[in-house]
Amino acid sequence: MSQVTNVTPVEVLIPARSWKNDLRGIKVVWQRELIRFSRDRMRIVTSLIQPILYLFVLGTGLSTITGSLGQFNMRTFLFPGVITLAVLFTAIFSAGSIVWDREFGFLREMLVAPVRRSAIVIGKVCGGATVAALQGFILLVFCGLVGIPYNIALITFVALELILIALMITAFGVMMAARIKTFQAFMALTQLVMLPMFFLSGALFPLANLPTWLQILTHINPLTYAVDLVRRTVFSFIDVPPGAEIFTHGVMWGDWRVPIWAEVLVIIGLGLIMLQVAIAAFKRL
């Protein structure tokens, strides 16, 4: 029989949870998202192809139809929707890294770290939003090619709006990803959700004179307020030719045109709600 010897237990020190550790956890998760994105050059290029096709191919084709409206350039109209599209796809797929981490077991290691679950969620949202906003910033280079001036104030306002939009969409993506266990299921769900959100946002058509059922769908779509916010900012710096006012109609709640400050509040409010839902879902993992 083997002799049993006394084993001295080893004391394991687990750092107490604190705001300092939470902030460090947010920073680490945020940096990880940036590193993953910077090393995936193919992802950077491919995520820009679709918006550029919409802008220059679809925009040029539609301009031949609307040319009689004071020589209105449809590429100018499509530009806000196109950069929002770039932010949408990048933010959603950045949030999908949660599902990838779950499948390979890395998420389990993150969850046992001495930080609050909310810190992990906030880090993911901040990292994904940063990456998505950067994609939108890249497309701002093309604004001069679609009749939009290279105005410092314009670019600054649009950049700030893209950051808010990226935060909202990434929070939405994290909220969905927290409930999905396989990456294939996440891809199917995102295709089911993203395309209707994009097409119902008014990115490709004016919001004026829509049938009632389509007005309702556009009004309950969070992306509608994001696209209209950027579009109204852009059109405030350019002259709209006579007869093309339909393209600057904006979002209407009855007879009240939703102002820019209200659209900003809608985006911030929805982003915070989605973030709280995502945090609650992570606490149950």
Short mmCIF file of C-alpha atoms in Angstrom, two decimals:
data_model
loop_
_atom_site.label_atom_id
_atom_site.label_comp_id
_atom_site.label_asym_id
_atom_site.label_seq_id
_atom_site.Cartn_x
_atom_site.Cartn_y
_atom_site.Cartn_z
CA MET A 1 0.00 0.00 0.00
CA SER A 2 1.22 3.45 -0.86
CA GLN A 3 2.06 5.70 1.99
CA VAL A 4 -0.08 8.78 2.32
CA THR A 5 1.93 11.88 3.06
CA ASN A 6 0.68 15.15 4.40
CA VAL A 7 0.20 17.73 1.67
CA THR A 8 0.41 21.34 2.57
CA PRO A 9 -2.36 23.28 0.82
CA VAL A 10 -1.26 26.11 -1.42
CA GLU A 11 -2.96 29.38 -0.83
CA VAL A 12 -4.37 30.94 -3.96
CA LEU A 13 -4.91 34.67 -3.89
CA ILE A 14 -7.78 35.93 -6.02
CA PRO A 15 -7.78 39.69 -6.49
CA ALA A 16 -10.87 41.38 -5.19
CA ARG A 17 -13.15 42.94 -7.75
CA SER A 18 -12.68 46.67 -7.95
CA TRP A 19 -13.36 49.53 -10.33
CA LYS A 20 -9.64 49.65 -11.11
CA ASN A 21 -9.65 46.03 -12.24
CA ASP A 22 -12.87 46.60 -14.20
CA LEU A 23 -11.36 49.55 -16.06
CA ARG A 24 -8.27 47.48 -16.82
CA GLY A 25 -10.51 44.66 -18.08
CA ILE A 26 -12.38 47.07 -20.36
CA LYS A 27 -9.07 48.32 -21.74
CA VAL A 28 -7.74 44.80 -22.38
CA VAL A 29 -10.88 43.64 -24.18
CA TRP A 30 -10.96 46.88 -26.21
CA GLN A 31 -7.30 46.48 -27.23
CA ARG A 32 -7.89 42.86 -28.20
CA GLU A 33 -10.62 43.88 -30.64
CA LEU A 34 -8.34 46.48 -32.23
CA ILE A 35 -5.45 44.01 -32.55
CA ARG A 36 -7.67 41.39 -34.16
CA PHE A 37 -9.02 43.90 -36.65
CA SER A 38 -5.62 45.41 -37.54
CA ARG A 39 -4.18 41.97 -38.31
CA ASP A 40 -7.08 40.99 -40.58
CA ARG A 41 -6.39 43.11 -43.67
CA MET A 42 -8.72 41.05 -45.84
CA ARG A 43 -11.59 41.89 -43.51
CA ILE A 44 -10.79 45.60 -43.78
CA VAL A 45 -10.83 45.52 -47.57
CA THR A 46 -13.87 43.28 -48.06
CA SER A 47 -16.01 45.28 -45.63
CA LEU A 48 -15.47 48.35 -47.82
CA ILE A 49 -16.35 46.74 -51.16
CA GLN A 50 -20.11 46.55 -50.65
CA PRO A 51 -20.54 50.20 -49.55
CA ILE A 52 -18.40 51.41 -52.46
CA LEU A 53 -20.53 49.38 -54.91
CA TYR A 54 -23.71 50.91 -53.49
CA LEU A 55 -22.23 54.39 -53.66
CA PHE A 56 -20.68 54.47 -57.13
CA VAL A 57 -22.56 51.77 -59.07
CA LEU A 58 -26.08 52.09 -57.67
CA GLY A 59 -25.72 55.82 -57.09
CA THR A 60 -24.55 56.48 -60.64
CA GLY A 61 -27.34 54.35 -62.07
CA LEU A 62 -30.05 56.10 -60.06
CA SER A 63 -28.64 59.51 -60.97
CA THR A 64 -29.62 58.85 -64.58
CA ILE A 65 -33.24 58.64 -63.41
CA THR A 66 -33.22 61.72 -61.17
CA GLY A 67 -31.11 63.86 -63.50
CA SER A 68 -34.18 65.91 -64.38
CA LEU A 69 -34.56 67.05 -60.76
CA GLY A 70 -32.21 69.97 -60.97
CA GLN A 71 -29.29 67.68 -61.78
CA PHE A 72 -29.57 66.10 -58.35
CA ASN A 73 -26.75 63.66 -57.62
CA MET A 74 -28.11 60.46 -56.10
CA ARG A 75 -24.66 59.55 -54.87
CA THR A 76 -24.90 62.54 -52.53
CA PHE A 77 -28.19 61.17 -51.20
CA LEU A 78 -26.84 57.63 -50.82
CA PHE A 79 -23.60 58.64 -49.11
CA PRO A 80 -25.01 58.87 -45.51
CA GLY A 81 -26.71 55.50 -45.91
CA VAL A 82 -23.58 53.92 -47.35
CA ILE A 83 -21.28 54.95 -44.50
CA THR A 84 -23.95 53.81 -42.04
CA LEU A 85 -24.01 50.48 -43.88
CA ALA A 86 -20.25 50.14 -43.39
CA VAL A 87 -20.66 50.82 -39.68
CA LEU A 88 -23.58 48.38 -39.44
CA PHE A 89 -21.84 45.37 -40.94
CA THR A 90 -18.52 45.96 -39.17
CA ALA A 91 -20.16 46.49 -35.78
CA ILE A 92 -22.35 43.39 -36.04
CA PHE A 93 -19.51 41.12 -37.12
CA SER A 94 -17.24 42.54 -34.40
CA ALA A 95 -19.89 41.60 -31.87
CA GLY A 96 -19.97 38.14 -33.40
CA SER A 97 -16.49 37.48 -32.03
CA ILE A 98 -18.27 36.63 -28.76
CA VAL A 99 -19.80 33.55 -30.38
CA TRP A 100 -16.41 32.62 -31.83
CA ASP A 101 -14.78 32.96 -28.40
CA ARG A 102 -17.50 30.80 -26.87
CA GLU A 103 -16.97 27.99 -29.38
CA PHE A 104 -13.21 27.90 -28.77
CA GLY A 105 -13.45 28.24 -24.99
CA PHE A 106 -11.80 31.65 -24.71
CA LEU A 107 -14.98 33.26 -23.41
CA ARG A 108 -14.93 30.90 -20.42
CA GLU A 109 -11.50 32.19 -19.45
CA MET A 110 -12.74 35.78 -19.70
CA LEU A 111 -15.77 35.06 -17.53
CA VAL A 112 -13.66 33.68 -14.65
CA ALA A 113 -11.48 36.78 -14.56
CA PRO A 114 -11.80 38.88 -11.37
CA VAL A 115 -13.83 41.57 -13.15
CA ARG A 116 -17.50 42.21 -13.43
CA ARG A 117 -19.35 40.78 -16.41
CA SER A 118 -20.40 44.30 -17.31
CA ALA A 119 -16.72 45.22 -17.83
CA ILE A 120 -16.36 42.48 -20.46
CA VAL A 121 -19.51 43.63 -22.24
CA ILE A 122 -18.49 47.29 -22.19
CA GLY A 123 -15.03 46.39 -23.48
CA LYS A 124 -16.55 44.39 -26.34
CA VAL A 125 -18.93 47.20 -27.23
CA CYS A 126 -16.21 49.85 -27.12
CA GLY A 127 -13.82 47.71 -29.17
CA GLY A 128 -16.41 46.82 -31.81
CA ALA A 129 -17.65 50.41 -31.99
CA THR A 130 -14.10 51.71 -32.46
CA VAL A 131 -13.48 49.32 -35.32
CA ALA A 132 -16.84 50.10 -36.94
CA ALA A 133 -16.36 53.86 -36.64
CA LEU A 134 -12.92 53.56 -38.25
CA GLN A 135 -14.52 51.87 -41.24
CA GLY A 136 -16.93 54.77 -41.54
CA PHE A 137 -14.07 57.26 -41.25
CA ILE A 138 -12.32 55.60 -44.20
CA LEU A 139 -15.36 56.17 -46.41
CA LEU A 140 -15.36 59.87 -45.55
CA VAL A 141 -12.40 60.12 -47.92
CA PHE A 142 -14.83 59.67 -50.84
CA CYS A 143 -17.17 62.52 -49.89
CA GLY A 144 -15.53 64.90 -52.37
CA LEU A 145 -16.29 62.45 -55.20
CA VAL A 146 -20.06 62.55 -54.55
CA GLY A 147 -20.60 66.30 -54.34
CA ILE A 148 -19.96 66.75 -50.61
CA PRO A 149 -17.33 69.34 -49.63
CA TYR A 150 -14.30 68.49 -47.53
CA ASN A 151 -15.48 70.73 -44.70
CA ILE A 152 -13.79 70.30 -41.32
CA ALA A 153 -16.99 71.02 -39.39
CA LEU A 154 -18.99 68.61 -41.55
CA ILE A 155 -16.46 65.80 -41.18
CA THR A 156 -16.22 66.39 -37.42
CA PHE A 157 -19.99 66.25 -36.89
CA VAL A 158 -20.37 63.15 -39.06
CA ALA A 159 -17.46 61.42 -37.29
CA LEU A 160 -19.05 62.04 -33.88
CA GLU A 161 -22.38 60.76 -35.14
CA LEU A 162 -20.74 57.62 -36.53
CA ILE A 163 -19.25 56.91 -33.10
CA LEU A 164 -22.70 57.10 -31.47
CA ILE A 165 -24.21 54.93 -34.20
CA ALA A 166 -21.39 52.39 -33.90
CA LEU A 167 -21.91 52.13 -30.14
CA MET A 168 -25.64 51.53 -30.58
CA ILE A 169 -25.24 48.90 -33.29
CA THR A 170 -22.42 47.08 -31.50
CA ALA A 171 -24.50 46.95 -28.31
CA PHE A 172 -27.31 45.47 -30.41
CA GLY A 173 -24.92 42.87 -31.86
CA VAL A 174 -23.52 41.92 -28.44
CA MET A 175 -27.07 41.59 -27.12
CA MET A 176 -27.84 39.07 -29.87
CA ALA A 177 -24.49 37.26 -29.66
CA ALA A 178 -24.86 36.65 -25.90
CA ARG A 179 -27.76 34.28 -26.60
CA ILE A 180 -26.27 32.32 -29.51
CA LYS A 181 -23.97 29.32 -29.15
CA THR A 182 -22.73 28.68 -32.69
CA PHE A 183 -21.20 31.05 -35.20
CA GLN A 184 -23.30 29.56 -38.02
CA ALA A 185 -26.49 30.45 -36.15
CA PHE A 186 -25.19 33.96 -35.53
CA MET A 187 -24.43 34.48 -39.23
CA ALA A 188 -27.91 33.32 -40.19
CA LEU A 189 -29.53 35.59 -37.62
CA THR A 190 -27.49 38.63 -38.60
CA GLN A 191 -28.42 38.20 -42.27
CA LEU A 192 -32.05 37.91 -41.22
CA VAL A 193 -31.83 41.10 -39.15
CA MET A 194 -29.26 43.33 -40.88
CA LEU A 195 -30.68 43.40 -44.40
CA PRO A 196 -34.23 44.37 -43.32
CA MET A 197 -32.78 47.01 -40.99
CA PHE A 198 -30.73 48.48 -43.82
CA PHE A 199 -33.45 48.44 -46.48
CA LEU A 200 -36.05 49.87 -44.06
CA SER A 201 -33.78 52.69 -42.88
CA GLY A 202 -34.34 54.99 -45.85
CA ALA A 203 -30.72 54.59 -46.88
CA LEU A 204 -31.69 53.85 -50.49
CA PHE A 205 -34.97 55.77 -50.86
CA PRO A 206 -36.56 58.98 -49.51
CA LEU A 207 -38.84 58.76 -46.49
CA ALA A 208 -41.48 61.02 -48.05
CA ASN A 209 -44.80 59.76 -49.48
CA LEU A 210 -44.38 56.21 -48.20
CA PRO A 211 -47.44 53.98 -47.65
CA THR A 212 -48.61 53.70 -44.05
CA TRP A 213 -47.29 50.17 -43.47
CA LEU A 214 -43.84 51.15 -44.71
CA GLN A 215 -43.83 54.32 -42.59
CA ILE A 216 -44.52 52.24 -39.48
CA LEU A 217 -41.66 49.86 -40.26
CA THR A 218 -39.22 52.69 -40.89
CA HIS A 219 -40.22 54.48 -37.68
CA ILE A 220 -39.60 51.44 -35.46
CA ASN A 221 -36.25 50.75 -37.12
CA PRO A 222 -33.39 52.20 -35.02
CA LEU A 223 -31.18 52.52 -38.11
CA THR A 224 -33.65 54.98 -39.67
CA TYR A 225 -32.74 57.64 -37.12
CA ALA A 226 -29.04 56.96 -37.61
CA VAL A 227 -29.20 57.37 -41.40
CA ASP A 228 -31.40 60.46 -41.19
CA LEU A 229 -29.11 62.04 -38.59
CA VAL A 230 -26.06 61.74 -40.85
CA ARG A 231 -28.04 62.74 -43.96
CA ARG A 232 -29.42 65.93 -42.38
CA THR A 233 -25.95 66.88 -41.22
CA VAL A 234 -24.56 66.38 -44.72
CA PHE A 235 -27.37 68.31 -46.45
CA SER A 236 -27.00 71.21 -44.04
CA PHE A 237 -23.61 71.94 -45.67
CA ILE A 238 -24.73 71.73 -49.32
CA ASP A 239 -27.32 73.43 -51.50
CA VAL A 240 -30.30 71.28 -52.48
CA PRO A 241 -31.42 72.02 -56.06
CA PRO A 242 -35.07 73.03 -56.64
CA GLY A 243 -37.38 70.06 -57.01
CA ALA A 244 -35.18 67.72 -54.98
CA GLU A 245 -36.56 68.61 -51.53
CA ILE A 246 -38.19 65.19 -51.34
CA PHE A 247 -34.76 63.70 -50.67
CA THR A 248 -34.35 65.83 -47.51
CA HIS A 249 -37.77 65.03 -46.08
CA GLY A 250 -36.53 63.45 -42.84
CA VAL A 251 -38.34 61.36 -40.23
CA MET A 252 -41.87 62.54 -39.39
CA TRP A 253 -43.87 61.66 -36.29
CA GLY A 254 -47.27 62.71 -37.54
CA ASP A 255 -46.91 66.32 -38.60
CA TRP A 256 -43.77 66.84 -36.49
CA ARG A 257 -40.40 66.51 -38.12
CA VAL A 258 -38.07 64.82 -35.65
CA PRO A 259 -35.22 67.26 -34.89
CA ILE A 260 -31.58 66.28 -34.83
CA TRP A 261 -31.34 66.45 -31.04
CA ALA A 262 -34.25 64.01 -30.70
CA GLU A 263 -32.59 61.57 -33.11
CA VAL A 264 -29.40 61.76 -31.05
CA LEU A 265 -31.40 60.99 -27.90
CA VAL A 266 -33.10 58.03 -29.62
CA ILE A 267 -29.74 56.57 -30.63
CA ILE A 268 -28.20 57.07 -27.17
CA GLY A 269 -31.29 55.75 -25.39
CA LEU A 270 -31.57 52.62 -27.53
CA GLY A 271 -27.85 52.01 -27.18
CA LEU A 272 -28.03 52.14 -23.39
CA ILE A 273 -31.07 49.86 -23.29
CA MET A 274 -29.38 47.28 -25.53
CA LEU A 275 -26.20 47.51 -23.44
CA GLN A 276 -28.14 46.78 -20.25
CA VAL A 277 -29.88 43.81 -21.88
CA ALA A 278 -26.50 42.47 -23.06
CA ILE A 279 -25.03 42.83 -19.55
CA ALA A 280 -28.02 41.00 -18.06
CA ALA A 281 -27.59 38.19 -20.60
CA PHE A 282 -23.87 37.87 -19.76
CA LYS A 283 -24.63 37.56 -16.06
CA ARG A 284 -26.60 34.40 -16.83
CA LEU A 285 -23.75 32.74 -18.74
#
